[in-house]
Amino acid sequence: MLFSLIGQINVFYQQQEALLYPSSRKDIAVFQFYNLVHQYYMTERSVQFYADLLKLTPKYLTTLIRLRTGISASKVISEMVIIKAKSYLMVSGLPVYEIAHQLHFADATTFCRYFRKHTALSPLTYREQNS
């Protein structure tokens, strides 16, 4: 299972890197966004945060990301958070409240809602199905 998840992450990055080879100012902004997401996704999940760092409006940043990748900026961020959450659930054996803490959620309930919204499964159900 772990190798499958690592494979998914590698495929995700390879697809995105191929699309993001910076050749214009817009492409550079998108590339910088992906670098920032990779650095901060565990603590920062708002498009506003990344837009501020790039000195862009959130709407313009989302437009750029959507034009270049086909998905919204918030979707990119949430996919990274969910990939990390899945890896914790499959490998670590940590209780859900500790995973929520590691991912900087306010509490386990907030994490569970977020996880269910993006995967249609509760964290415990996901863990049971992938153990």
Coordinates of N, CA and C in Angstrom, one line a residue:
M1 N 0.8 -1.2 0.0 CA 0.0 0.0 0.0 C 0.9 1.3 0.0
L2 N 1.9 1.3 0.8 CA 2.8 2.4 0.9 C 3.4 2.7 -0.5
F3 N 3.8 1.7 -1.1 CA 4.5 1.9 -2.4 C 3.5 2.4 -3.5
S4 N 2.2 2.0 -3.3 CA 1.2 2.5 -4.2 C 1.0 4.0 -4.0
L5 N 0.9 4.4 -2.7 CA 0.7 5.8 -2.4 C 1.9 6.6 -2.9
I6 N 3.1 6.1 -2.7 CA 4.3 6.8 -3.2 C 4.3 6.9 -4.7
G7 N 3.8 5.8 -5.3 CA 3.7 5.9 -6.8 C 2.7 6.9 -7.2
Q8 N 1.6 7.0 -6.5 CA 0.6 8.1 -6.9 C 1.2 9.5 -6.7
I9 N 1.9 9.7 -5.7 CA 2.6 11.0 -5.4 C 3.5 11.3 -6.6
N10 N 4.4 10.3 -6.9 CA 5.3 10.5 -8.0 C 4.6 10.8 -9.3
V11 N 3.6 10.1 -9.7 CA 2.8 10.4 -10.9 C 2.3 11.8 -10.9
F12 N 1.7 12.2 -9.7 CA 1.1 13.5 -9.6 C 2.2 14.6 -9.8
Y13 N 3.3 14.4 -9.2 CA 4.4 15.4 -9.4 C 4.9 15.4 -10.8
Q14 N 5.1 14.3 -11.4 CA 5.6 14.2 -12.8 C 4.6 14.9 -13.8
Q15 N 3.3 14.6 -13.6 CA 2.3 15.2 -14.5 C 2.4 16.7 -14.3
Q16 N 2.4 17.2 -13.0 CA 2.4 18.6 -12.8 C 3.7 19.3 -13.2
E17 N 4.9 18.7 -13.0 CA 6.1 19.3 -13.4 C 6.2 19.4 -15.0
A18 N 5.7 18.4 -15.7 CA 5.7 18.5 -17.1 C 4.9 19.7 -17.6
L19 N 3.8 19.9 -16.9 CA 3.0 21.1 -17.3 C 3.5 22.4 -16.8
L20 N 4.4 22.4 -15.9 CA 4.9 23.6 -15.2 C 6.3 24.1 -15.6
Y21 N 6.8 23.5 -16.7 CA 8.1 24.0 -17.0 C 8.0 25.5 -17.4
P22 N 8.7 26.3 -16.5 CA 8.4 27.8 -16.7 C 9.0 28.4 -18.0
S23 N 8.1 28.9 -18.8 CA 8.6 29.5 -20.0 C 8.0 30.9 -20.1
S24 N 7.1 31.3 -19.3 CA 6.6 32.7 -19.3 C 6.4 33.1 -17.9
R25 N 6.1 34.4 -17.8 CA 5.9 35.0 -16.4 C 4.8 34.2 -15.7
K26 N 3.7 33.9 -16.4 CA 2.6 33.2 -15.8 C 3.0 31.8 -15.4
D27 N 3.8 31.1 -16.2 CA 4.3 29.8 -15.9 C 5.2 29.8 -14.7
I28 N 6.0 30.8 -14.5 CA 6.9 31.0 -13.4 C 6.0 31.1 -12.1
A29 N 5.0 31.9 -12.2 CA 4.1 32.1 -11.0 C 3.4 30.8 -10.6
V30 N 3.0 30.0 -11.6 CA 2.4 28.7 -11.3 C 3.5 27.8 -10.7
F31 N 4.7 27.8 -11.2 CA 5.7 26.9 -10.7 C 6.1 27.3 -9.3
Q32 N 6.1 28.6 -9.0 CA 6.4 29.1 -7.7 C 5.3 28.7 -6.7
F33 N 4.0 28.8 -7.2 CA 2.9 28.3 -6.4 C 3.1 26.9 -5.9
Y34 N 3.4 26.0 -6.9 CA 3.6 24.6 -6.5 C 4.8 24.4 -5.5
N35 N 5.8 25.2 -5.7 CA 6.9 25.1 -4.7 C 6.5 25.6 -3.3
L36 N 5.7 26.6 -3.3 CA 5.2 27.1 -2.0 C 4.2 26.1 -1.4
V37 N 3.3 25.5 -2.2 CA 2.4 24.6 -1.6 C 3.2 23.4 -1.0
H38 N 4.2 23.0 -1.7 CA 5.0 21.8 -1.2 C 5.7 22.2 0.1
Q39 N 6.0 23.5 0.3 CA 6.6 23.9 1.6 C 5.7 24.1 2.7
Y40 N 4.5 24.6 2.4 CA 3.6 25.1 3.5 C 2.2 24.3 3.6
Y41 N 2.0 23.3 2.8 CA 0.6 22.7 2.7 C 0.2 22.1 4.1
M42 N 1.1 21.7 4.9 CA 0.7 21.2 6.2 C 0.2 22.2 7.2
T43 N 0.6 23.4 7.0 CA 0.2 24.5 7.9 C -0.7 25.5 7.3
E44 N -0.7 25.7 6.0 CA -1.5 26.7 5.3 C -2.3 26.1 4.2
R45 N -3.6 26.3 4.4 CA -4.5 25.7 3.4 C -5.4 26.7 2.6
S46 N -5.1 28.0 2.8 CA -5.9 29.0 2.1 C -5.1 29.5 0.9
V47 N -5.9 29.7 -0.2 CA -5.4 30.3 -1.4 C -4.8 31.7 -1.1
Q48 N -5.5 32.4 -0.2 CA -5.1 33.8 0.1 C -3.6 33.8 0.6
F49 N -3.2 32.9 1.4 CA -1.8 32.8 1.9 C -0.8 32.8 0.7
Y50 N -1.1 31.9 -0.2 CA -0.2 31.7 -1.3 C -0.2 32.9 -2.3
A51 N -1.4 33.4 -2.5 CA -1.5 34.6 -3.3 C -0.8 35.8 -2.7
D52 N -0.8 35.9 -1.4 CA -0.1 37.0 -0.8 C 1.4 36.8 -1.0
L53 N 1.9 35.6 -0.8 CA 3.3 35.4 -1.0 C 3.8 35.7 -2.5
L54 N 2.9 35.4 -3.4 CA 3.2 35.6 -4.8 C 2.8 37.0 -5.3
K55 N 2.2 37.8 -4.4 CA 1.8 39.2 -4.7 C 0.8 39.2 -5.8
L56 N -0.2 38.2 -5.7 CA -1.3 38.1 -6.7 C -2.6 38.1 -5.9
T57 N -3.7 38.3 -6.6 CA -5.0 38.2 -5.9 C -5.3 36.7 -5.9
P58 N -6.1 36.2 -5.0 CA -6.5 34.8 -5.0 C -7.2 34.4 -6.2
K59 N -8.1 35.3 -6.7 CA -8.8 35.0 -7.9 C -7.9 34.8 -9.1
Y60 N -6.9 35.7 -9.3 CA -6.0 35.6 -10.4 C -5.1 34.4 -10.3
L61 N -4.7 34.1 -9.1 CA -3.9 32.9 -8.9 C -4.7 31.6 -9.2
T62 N -5.9 31.5 -8.8 CA -6.8 30.4 -9.1 C -7.0 30.3 -10.6
T63 N -7.2 31.4 -11.3 CA -7.3 31.5 -12.7 C -6.1 30.9 -13.4
L64 N -4.9 31.4 -13.0 CA -3.6 30.9 -13.6 C -3.5 29.4 -13.4
I65 N -3.7 28.9 -12.2 CA -3.5 27.5 -11.9 C -4.5 26.7 -12.7
R66 N -5.8 27.1 -12.8 CA -6.8 26.4 -13.6 C -6.4 26.4 -15.0
L67 N -6.0 27.5 -15.6 CA -5.6 27.5 -17.0 C -4.4 26.6 -17.3
R68 N -3.5 26.5 -16.4 CA -2.3 25.7 -16.7 C -2.4 24.2 -16.3
T69 N -3.3 23.9 -15.3 CA -3.4 22.5 -14.8 C -4.8 21.9 -15.0
G70 N -5.8 22.7 -15.1 CA -7.1 22.2 -15.2 C -7.8 22.0 -13.9
I71 N -7.1 22.3 -12.8 CA -7.7 22.2 -11.4 C -7.5 23.5 -10.7
S72 N -8.3 23.8 -9.7 CA -8.2 25.0 -9.0 C -7.0 25.0 -8.0
A73 N -6.6 26.2 -7.5 CA -5.5 26.3 -6.5 C -5.9 25.6 -5.2
S74 N -7.1 25.7 -4.8 CA -7.6 25.1 -3.6 C -7.6 23.6 -3.7
K75 N -7.8 23.1 -4.9 CA -7.8 21.6 -5.1 C -6.4 21.1 -5.0
V76 N -5.4 21.9 -5.6 CA -4.0 21.5 -5.5 C -3.6 21.3 -4.0
I77 N -4.0 22.3 -3.2 CA -3.6 22.3 -1.8 C -4.3 21.2 -1.1
S78 N -5.6 21.0 -1.3 CA -6.3 19.9 -0.6 C -5.8 18.5 -1.0
E79 N -5.4 18.4 -2.3 CA -4.8 17.1 -2.7 C -3.5 16.8 -2.0
M80 N -2.7 17.8 -1.7 CA -1.5 17.5 -1.0 C -1.8 17.2 0.4
V81 N -2.7 17.8 1.1 CA -3.1 17.5 2.5 C -3.6 16.1 2.6
I82 N -4.5 15.7 1.6 CA -5.1 14.4 1.7 C -4.0 13.3 1.4
I83 N -3.1 13.6 0.5 CA -2.1 12.6 0.3 C -1.3 12.3 1.6
K84 N -0.9 13.4 2.3 CA -0.2 13.3 3.5 C -1.0 12.6 4.6
A85 N -2.3 13.0 4.7 CA -3.2 12.3 5.6 C -3.3 10.8 5.4
K86 N -3.5 10.5 4.1 CA -3.5 9.0 3.8 C -2.3 8.3 4.1
S87 N -1.1 8.9 3.9 CA 0.1 8.3 4.3 C 0.2 8.1 5.8
Y88 N -0.2 9.1 6.6 CA -0.2 8.9 8.0 C -1.2 7.8 8.4
L89 N -2.3 7.7 7.8 CA -3.3 6.7 8.2 C -2.9 5.3 7.8
M90 N -2.2 5.2 6.7 CA -1.8 3.8 6.3 C -0.5 3.3 7.0
V91 N 0.4 4.2 7.3 CA 1.7 3.8 7.8 C 2.0 4.0 9.3
S92 N 1.5 5.1 9.8 CA 2.0 5.5 11.1 C 1.3 4.8 12.3
G93 N 0.1 4.5 12.1 CA -0.6 3.9 13.3 C -1.0 4.9 14.3
L94 N -0.8 6.2 14.0 CA -1.1 7.2 15.0 C -2.7 7.3 15.1
P95 N -3.2 7.7 16.3 CA -4.6 7.9 16.4 C -5.0 9.2 15.5
V96 N -6.3 9.2 15.2 CA -6.7 10.3 14.3 C -6.5 11.6 14.9
Y97 N -6.7 11.8 16.2 CA -6.5 13.1 16.8 C -5.0 13.6 16.7
E98 N -4.1 12.6 16.7 CA -2.7 13.0 16.5 C -2.4 13.3 15.1
I99 N -3.0 12.7 14.2 CA -2.8 13.0 12.7 C -3.4 14.4 12.5
A100 N -4.5 14.7 13.1 CA -5.1 16.0 13.0 C -4.1 17.1 13.5
H101 N -3.5 16.8 14.6 CA -2.5 17.7 15.2 C -1.3 17.9 14.3
Q102 N -0.8 16.8 13.8 CA 0.4 16.8 12.9 C 0.1 17.7 11.6
L103 N -1.2 17.6 11.2 CA -1.5 18.4 10.0 C -2.1 19.8 10.3
H104 N -2.0 20.2 11.6 CA -2.4 21.5 12.0 C -3.9 21.8 11.8
F105 N -4.7 20.8 12.1 CA -6.1 21.0 12.1 C -6.5 21.5 13.5
A106 N -7.6 22.2 13.7 CA -8.0 22.7 15.0 C -8.3 21.5 16.0
D107 N -8.9 20.5 15.4 CA -9.2 19.3 16.3 C -9.5 18.1 15.3
A108 N -9.7 17.0 15.9 CA -9.9 15.7 15.2 C -11.2 15.8 14.4
T109 N -12.3 16.5 14.9 CA -13.5 16.6 14.2 C -13.4 17.4 12.9
T110 N -12.6 18.5 13.0 CA -12.4 19.3 11.8 C -11.6 18.5 10.7
F111 N -10.6 17.7 11.2 CA -9.9 16.9 10.3 C -10.7 15.8 9.6
C112 N -11.6 15.2 10.4 CA -12.5 14.1 9.9 C -13.4 14.7 8.9
R113 N -14.0 15.9 9.1 CA -14.9 16.5 8.1 C -14.1 16.8 6.8
Y114 N -12.9 17.4 7.0 CA -12.1 17.7 5.8 C -11.8 16.4 5.0
F115 N -11.3 15.4 5.7 CA -11.0 14.1 5.1 C -12.2 13.5 4.4
R116 N -13.3 13.5 5.0 CA -14.5 12.9 4.4 C -15.0 13.7 3.2
K117 N -14.9 15.0 3.3 CA -15.3 15.9 2.2 C -14.5 15.6 0.9
H118 N -13.2 15.3 1.1 CA -12.3 15.1 0.0 C -12.1 13.6 -0.5
T119 N -12.6 12.7 0.4 CA -12.4 11.3 0.0 C -13.7 10.5 0.1
A120 N -14.7 11.0 0.6 CA -16.0 10.3 0.8 C -15.9 9.2 1.8
L121 N -14.8 9.1 2.6 CA -14.6 8.1 3.6 C -14.1 8.8 4.9
S122 N -14.5 8.2 6.0 CA -13.9 8.7 7.3 C -12.5 8.2 7.4
P123 N -11.6 8.9 8.1 CA -10.2 8.5 8.3 C -10.1 7.0 8.8
L124 N -11.0 6.6 9.7 CA -10.9 5.3 10.2 C -11.3 4.2 9.2
T125 N -12.4 4.6 8.4 CA -12.8 3.7 7.3 C -11.7 3.5 6.3
Y126 N -11.0 4.6 5.9 CA -9.9 4.6 5.0 C -8.8 3.7 5.6
R127 N -8.5 3.9 6.8 CA -7.4 3.1 7.4 C -7.8 1.6 7.4
E128 N -9.0 1.3 7.7 CA -9.4 -0.1 7.7 C -9.4 -0.7 6.3
Q129 N -9.8 0.0 5.3 CA -9.8 -0.5 3.9 C -8.4 -0.6 3.3
N130 N -7.4 0.1 3.9 CA -6.1 0.1 3.3 C -5.0 -0.4 4.2
S131 N -5.4 -1.2 5.2 CA -4.4 -1.8 6.1 C -4.1 -3.2 5.7

